[in-house]
GROMACS .gro file of N, CA and C in nm:
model
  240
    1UNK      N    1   0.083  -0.120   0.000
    1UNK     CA    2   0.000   0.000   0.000
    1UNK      C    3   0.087   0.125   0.000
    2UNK      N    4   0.225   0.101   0.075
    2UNK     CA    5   0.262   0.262   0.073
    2UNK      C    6   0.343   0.233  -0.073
    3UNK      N    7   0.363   0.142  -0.144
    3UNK     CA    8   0.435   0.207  -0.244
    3UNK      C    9   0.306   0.241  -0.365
    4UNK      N   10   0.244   0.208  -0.365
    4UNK     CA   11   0.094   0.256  -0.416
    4UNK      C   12   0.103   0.414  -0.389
    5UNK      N   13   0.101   0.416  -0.217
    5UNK     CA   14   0.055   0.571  -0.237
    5UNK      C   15   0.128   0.698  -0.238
    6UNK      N   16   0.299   0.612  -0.282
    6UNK     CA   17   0.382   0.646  -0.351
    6UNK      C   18   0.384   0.722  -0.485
    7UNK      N   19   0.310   0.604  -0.548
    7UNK     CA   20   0.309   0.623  -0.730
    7UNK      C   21   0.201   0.735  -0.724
    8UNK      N   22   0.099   0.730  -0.633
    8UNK     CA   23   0.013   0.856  -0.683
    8UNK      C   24   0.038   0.996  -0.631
    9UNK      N   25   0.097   0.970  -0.556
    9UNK     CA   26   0.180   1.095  -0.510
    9UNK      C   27   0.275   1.174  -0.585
   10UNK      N   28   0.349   1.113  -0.673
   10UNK     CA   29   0.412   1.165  -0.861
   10UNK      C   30   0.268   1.275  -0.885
   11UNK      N   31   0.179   1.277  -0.887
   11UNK     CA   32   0.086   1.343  -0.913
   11UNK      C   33   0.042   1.480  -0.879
   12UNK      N   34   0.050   1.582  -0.883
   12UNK     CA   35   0.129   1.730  -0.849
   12UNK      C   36  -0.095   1.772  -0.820
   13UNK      N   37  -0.026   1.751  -0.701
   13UNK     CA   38  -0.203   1.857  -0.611
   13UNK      C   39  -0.231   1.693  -0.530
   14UNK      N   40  -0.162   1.574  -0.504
   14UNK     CA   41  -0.192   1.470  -0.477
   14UNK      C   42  -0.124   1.450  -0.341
   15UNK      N   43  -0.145   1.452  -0.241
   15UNK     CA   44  -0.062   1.418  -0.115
   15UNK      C   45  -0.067   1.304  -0.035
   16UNK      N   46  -0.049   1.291   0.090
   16UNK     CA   47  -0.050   1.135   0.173
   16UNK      C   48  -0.201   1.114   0.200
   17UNK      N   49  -0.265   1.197   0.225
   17UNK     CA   50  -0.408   1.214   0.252
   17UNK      C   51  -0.488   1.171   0.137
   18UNK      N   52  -0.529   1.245   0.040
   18UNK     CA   53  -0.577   1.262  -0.086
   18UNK      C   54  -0.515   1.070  -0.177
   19UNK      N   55  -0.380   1.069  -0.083
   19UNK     CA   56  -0.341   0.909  -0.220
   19UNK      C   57  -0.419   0.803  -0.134
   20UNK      N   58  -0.422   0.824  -0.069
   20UNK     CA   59  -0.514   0.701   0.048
   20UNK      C   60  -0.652   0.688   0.005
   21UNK      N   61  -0.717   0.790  -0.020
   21UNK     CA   62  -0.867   0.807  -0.037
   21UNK      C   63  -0.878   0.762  -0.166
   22UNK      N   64  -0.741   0.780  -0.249
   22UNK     CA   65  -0.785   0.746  -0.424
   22UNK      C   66  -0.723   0.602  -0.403
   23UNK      N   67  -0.651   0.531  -0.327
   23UNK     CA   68  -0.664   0.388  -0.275
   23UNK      C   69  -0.764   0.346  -0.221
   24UNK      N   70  -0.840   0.424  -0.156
   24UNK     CA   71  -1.025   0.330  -0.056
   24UNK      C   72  -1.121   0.310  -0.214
   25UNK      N   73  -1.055   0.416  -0.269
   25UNK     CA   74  -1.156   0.426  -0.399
   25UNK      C   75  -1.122   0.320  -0.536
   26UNK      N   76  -1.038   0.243  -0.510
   26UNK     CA   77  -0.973   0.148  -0.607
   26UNK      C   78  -0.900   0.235  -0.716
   27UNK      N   79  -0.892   0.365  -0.656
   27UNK     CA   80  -0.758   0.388  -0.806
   27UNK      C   81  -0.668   0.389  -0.740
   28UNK      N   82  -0.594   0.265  -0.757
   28UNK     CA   83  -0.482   0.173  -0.715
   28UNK      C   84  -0.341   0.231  -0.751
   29UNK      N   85  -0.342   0.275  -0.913
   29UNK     CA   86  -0.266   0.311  -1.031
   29UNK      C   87  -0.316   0.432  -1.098
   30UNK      N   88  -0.167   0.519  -1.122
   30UNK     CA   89  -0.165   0.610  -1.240
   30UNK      C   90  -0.263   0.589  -1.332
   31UNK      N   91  -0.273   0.441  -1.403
   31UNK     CA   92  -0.317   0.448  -1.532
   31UNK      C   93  -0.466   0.444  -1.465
   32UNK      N   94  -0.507   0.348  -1.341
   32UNK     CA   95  -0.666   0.378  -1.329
   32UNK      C   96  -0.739   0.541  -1.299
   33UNK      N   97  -0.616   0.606  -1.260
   33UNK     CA   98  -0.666   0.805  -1.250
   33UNK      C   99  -0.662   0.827  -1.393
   34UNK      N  100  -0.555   0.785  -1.436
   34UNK     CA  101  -0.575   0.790  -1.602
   34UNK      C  102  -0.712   0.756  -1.709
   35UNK      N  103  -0.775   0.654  -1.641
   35UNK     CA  104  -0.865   0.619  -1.689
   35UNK      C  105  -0.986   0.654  -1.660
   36UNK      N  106  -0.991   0.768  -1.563
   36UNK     CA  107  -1.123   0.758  -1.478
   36UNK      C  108  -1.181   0.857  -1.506
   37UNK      N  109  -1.333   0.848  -1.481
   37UNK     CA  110  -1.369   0.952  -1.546
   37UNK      C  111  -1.354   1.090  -1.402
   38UNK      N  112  -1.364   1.203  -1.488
   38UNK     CA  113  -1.361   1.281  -1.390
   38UNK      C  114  -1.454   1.307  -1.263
   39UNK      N  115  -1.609   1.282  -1.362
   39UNK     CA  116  -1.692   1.295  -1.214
   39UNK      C  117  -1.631   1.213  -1.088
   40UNK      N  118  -1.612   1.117  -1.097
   40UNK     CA  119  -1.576   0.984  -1.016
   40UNK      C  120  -1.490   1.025  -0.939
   41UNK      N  121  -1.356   1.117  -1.014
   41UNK     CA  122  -1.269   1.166  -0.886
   41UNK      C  123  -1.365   1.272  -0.811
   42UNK      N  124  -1.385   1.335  -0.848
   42UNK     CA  125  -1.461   1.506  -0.807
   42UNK      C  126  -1.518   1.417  -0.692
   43UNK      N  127  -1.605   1.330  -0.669
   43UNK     CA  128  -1.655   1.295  -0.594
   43UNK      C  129  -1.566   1.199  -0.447
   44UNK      N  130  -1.479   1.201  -0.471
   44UNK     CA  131  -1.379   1.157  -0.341
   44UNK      C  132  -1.324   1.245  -0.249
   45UNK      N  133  -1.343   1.274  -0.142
   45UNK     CA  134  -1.394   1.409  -0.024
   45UNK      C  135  -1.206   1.424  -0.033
   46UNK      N  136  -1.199   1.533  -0.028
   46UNK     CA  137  -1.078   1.623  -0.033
   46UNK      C  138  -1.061   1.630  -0.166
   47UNK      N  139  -1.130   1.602  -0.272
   47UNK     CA  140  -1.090   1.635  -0.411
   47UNK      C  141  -1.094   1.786  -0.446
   48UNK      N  142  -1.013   1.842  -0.510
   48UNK     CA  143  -1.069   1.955  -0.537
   48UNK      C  144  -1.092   1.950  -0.662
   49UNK      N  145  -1.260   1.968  -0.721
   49UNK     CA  146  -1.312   1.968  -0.818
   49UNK      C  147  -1.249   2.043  -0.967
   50UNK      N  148  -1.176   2.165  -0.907
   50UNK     CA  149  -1.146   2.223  -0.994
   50UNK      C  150  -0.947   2.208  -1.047
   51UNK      N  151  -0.923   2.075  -0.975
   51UNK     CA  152  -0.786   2.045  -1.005
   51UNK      C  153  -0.797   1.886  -1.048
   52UNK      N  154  -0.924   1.776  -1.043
   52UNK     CA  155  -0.949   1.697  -1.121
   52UNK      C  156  -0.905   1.706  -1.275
   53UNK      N  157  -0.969   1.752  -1.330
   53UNK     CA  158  -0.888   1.795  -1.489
   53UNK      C  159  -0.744   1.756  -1.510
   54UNK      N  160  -0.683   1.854  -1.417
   54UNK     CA  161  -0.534   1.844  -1.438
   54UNK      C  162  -0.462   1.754  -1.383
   55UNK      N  163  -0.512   1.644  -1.258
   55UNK     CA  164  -0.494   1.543  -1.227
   55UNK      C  165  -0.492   1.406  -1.341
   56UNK      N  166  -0.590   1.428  -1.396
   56UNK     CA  167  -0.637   1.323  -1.520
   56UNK      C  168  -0.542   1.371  -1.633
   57UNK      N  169  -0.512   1.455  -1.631
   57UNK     CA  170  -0.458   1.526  -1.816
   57UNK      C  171  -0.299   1.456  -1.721
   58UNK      N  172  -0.195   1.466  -1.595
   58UNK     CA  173  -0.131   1.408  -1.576
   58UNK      C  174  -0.095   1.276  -1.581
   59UNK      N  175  -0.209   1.251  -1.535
   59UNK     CA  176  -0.171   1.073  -1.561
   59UNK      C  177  -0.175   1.032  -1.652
   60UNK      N  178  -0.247   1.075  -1.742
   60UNK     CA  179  -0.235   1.065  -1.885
   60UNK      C  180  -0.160   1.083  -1.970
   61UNK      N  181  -0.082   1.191  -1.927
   61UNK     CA  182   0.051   1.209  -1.986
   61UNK      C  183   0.138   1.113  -1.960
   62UNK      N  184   0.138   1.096  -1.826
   62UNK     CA  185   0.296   0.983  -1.757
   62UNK      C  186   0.261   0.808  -1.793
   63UNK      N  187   0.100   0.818  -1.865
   63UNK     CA  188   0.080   0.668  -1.869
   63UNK      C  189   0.077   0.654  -2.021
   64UNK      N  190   0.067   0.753  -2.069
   64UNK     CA  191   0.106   0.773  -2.256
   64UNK      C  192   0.255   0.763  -2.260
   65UNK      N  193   0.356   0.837  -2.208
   65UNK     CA  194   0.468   0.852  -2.146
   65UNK      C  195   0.529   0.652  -2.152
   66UNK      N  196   0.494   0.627  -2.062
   66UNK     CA  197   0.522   0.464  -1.982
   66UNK      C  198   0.534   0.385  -2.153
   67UNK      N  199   0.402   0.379  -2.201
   67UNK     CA  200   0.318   0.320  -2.309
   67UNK      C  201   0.437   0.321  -2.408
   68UNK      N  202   0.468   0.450  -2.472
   68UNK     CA  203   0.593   0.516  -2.566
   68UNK      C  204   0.680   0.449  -2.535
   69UNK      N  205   0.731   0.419  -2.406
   69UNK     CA  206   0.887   0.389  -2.377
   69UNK      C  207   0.866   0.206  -2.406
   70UNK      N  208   0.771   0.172  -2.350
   70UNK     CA  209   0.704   0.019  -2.401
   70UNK      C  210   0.736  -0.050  -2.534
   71UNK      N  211   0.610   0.051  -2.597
   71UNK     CA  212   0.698  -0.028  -2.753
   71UNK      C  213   0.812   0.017  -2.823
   72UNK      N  214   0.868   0.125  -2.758
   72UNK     CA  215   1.000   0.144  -2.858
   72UNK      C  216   1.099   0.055  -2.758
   73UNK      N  217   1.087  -0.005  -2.668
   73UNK     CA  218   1.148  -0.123  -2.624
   73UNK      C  219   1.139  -0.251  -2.721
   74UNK      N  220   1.022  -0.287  -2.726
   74UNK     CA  221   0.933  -0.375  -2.820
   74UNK      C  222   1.035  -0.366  -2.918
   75UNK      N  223   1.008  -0.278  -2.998
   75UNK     CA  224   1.026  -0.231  -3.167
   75UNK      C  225   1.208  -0.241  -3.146
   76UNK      N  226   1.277  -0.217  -3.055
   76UNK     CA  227   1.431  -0.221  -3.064
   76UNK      C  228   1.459  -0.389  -3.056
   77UNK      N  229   1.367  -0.436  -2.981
   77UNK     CA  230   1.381  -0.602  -2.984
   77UNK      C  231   1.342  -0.680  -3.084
   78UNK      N  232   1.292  -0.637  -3.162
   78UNK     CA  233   1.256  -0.702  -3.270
   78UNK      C  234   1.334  -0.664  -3.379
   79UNK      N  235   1.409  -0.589  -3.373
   79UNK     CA  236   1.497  -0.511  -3.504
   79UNK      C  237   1.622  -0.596  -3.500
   80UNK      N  238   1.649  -0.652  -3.334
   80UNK     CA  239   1.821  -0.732  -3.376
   80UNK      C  240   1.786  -0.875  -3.390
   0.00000   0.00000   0.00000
């Protein structure tokens, strides 16, 4: 659990408090904030509604980010 609320803590407006509550809430992972819809966060008590957005547009970045580095791993292994 704490390295969980580790990884969501990378997340800039996200603290020890706030990563716990998005753990009670099963977003476990980057990519599940990534995936989620926004109402869903807005609604987890200490959210601030109006920094949801930019929470989601982050993880999204760092899990597009992850994804990129993935297959050009892939794609270098298959080339030798």
């Amino acid at each position: 659990m704490k390295k969980q609320t580790k990884e969501l803590q990378k997340l800039k407006g996200i603290g020890e408090v706030l990563s716990r509550r998005l753990l009670e809430a099963s977003y476990d992972t980057i990519a599940k904030v990534a995936a989620a819809e926004e109402k869903g966060l807005a609604r987890i008590e200490g959210m601030n509604p109006k920094k949801v957005r930019s929470i989601v547009t982050q993880a999204r970045k760092m899990t597009g980010e992850a994804e990129k580095s993935r297959h050009t791993w892939l794609e270098e292994r298959h080339i030798r």
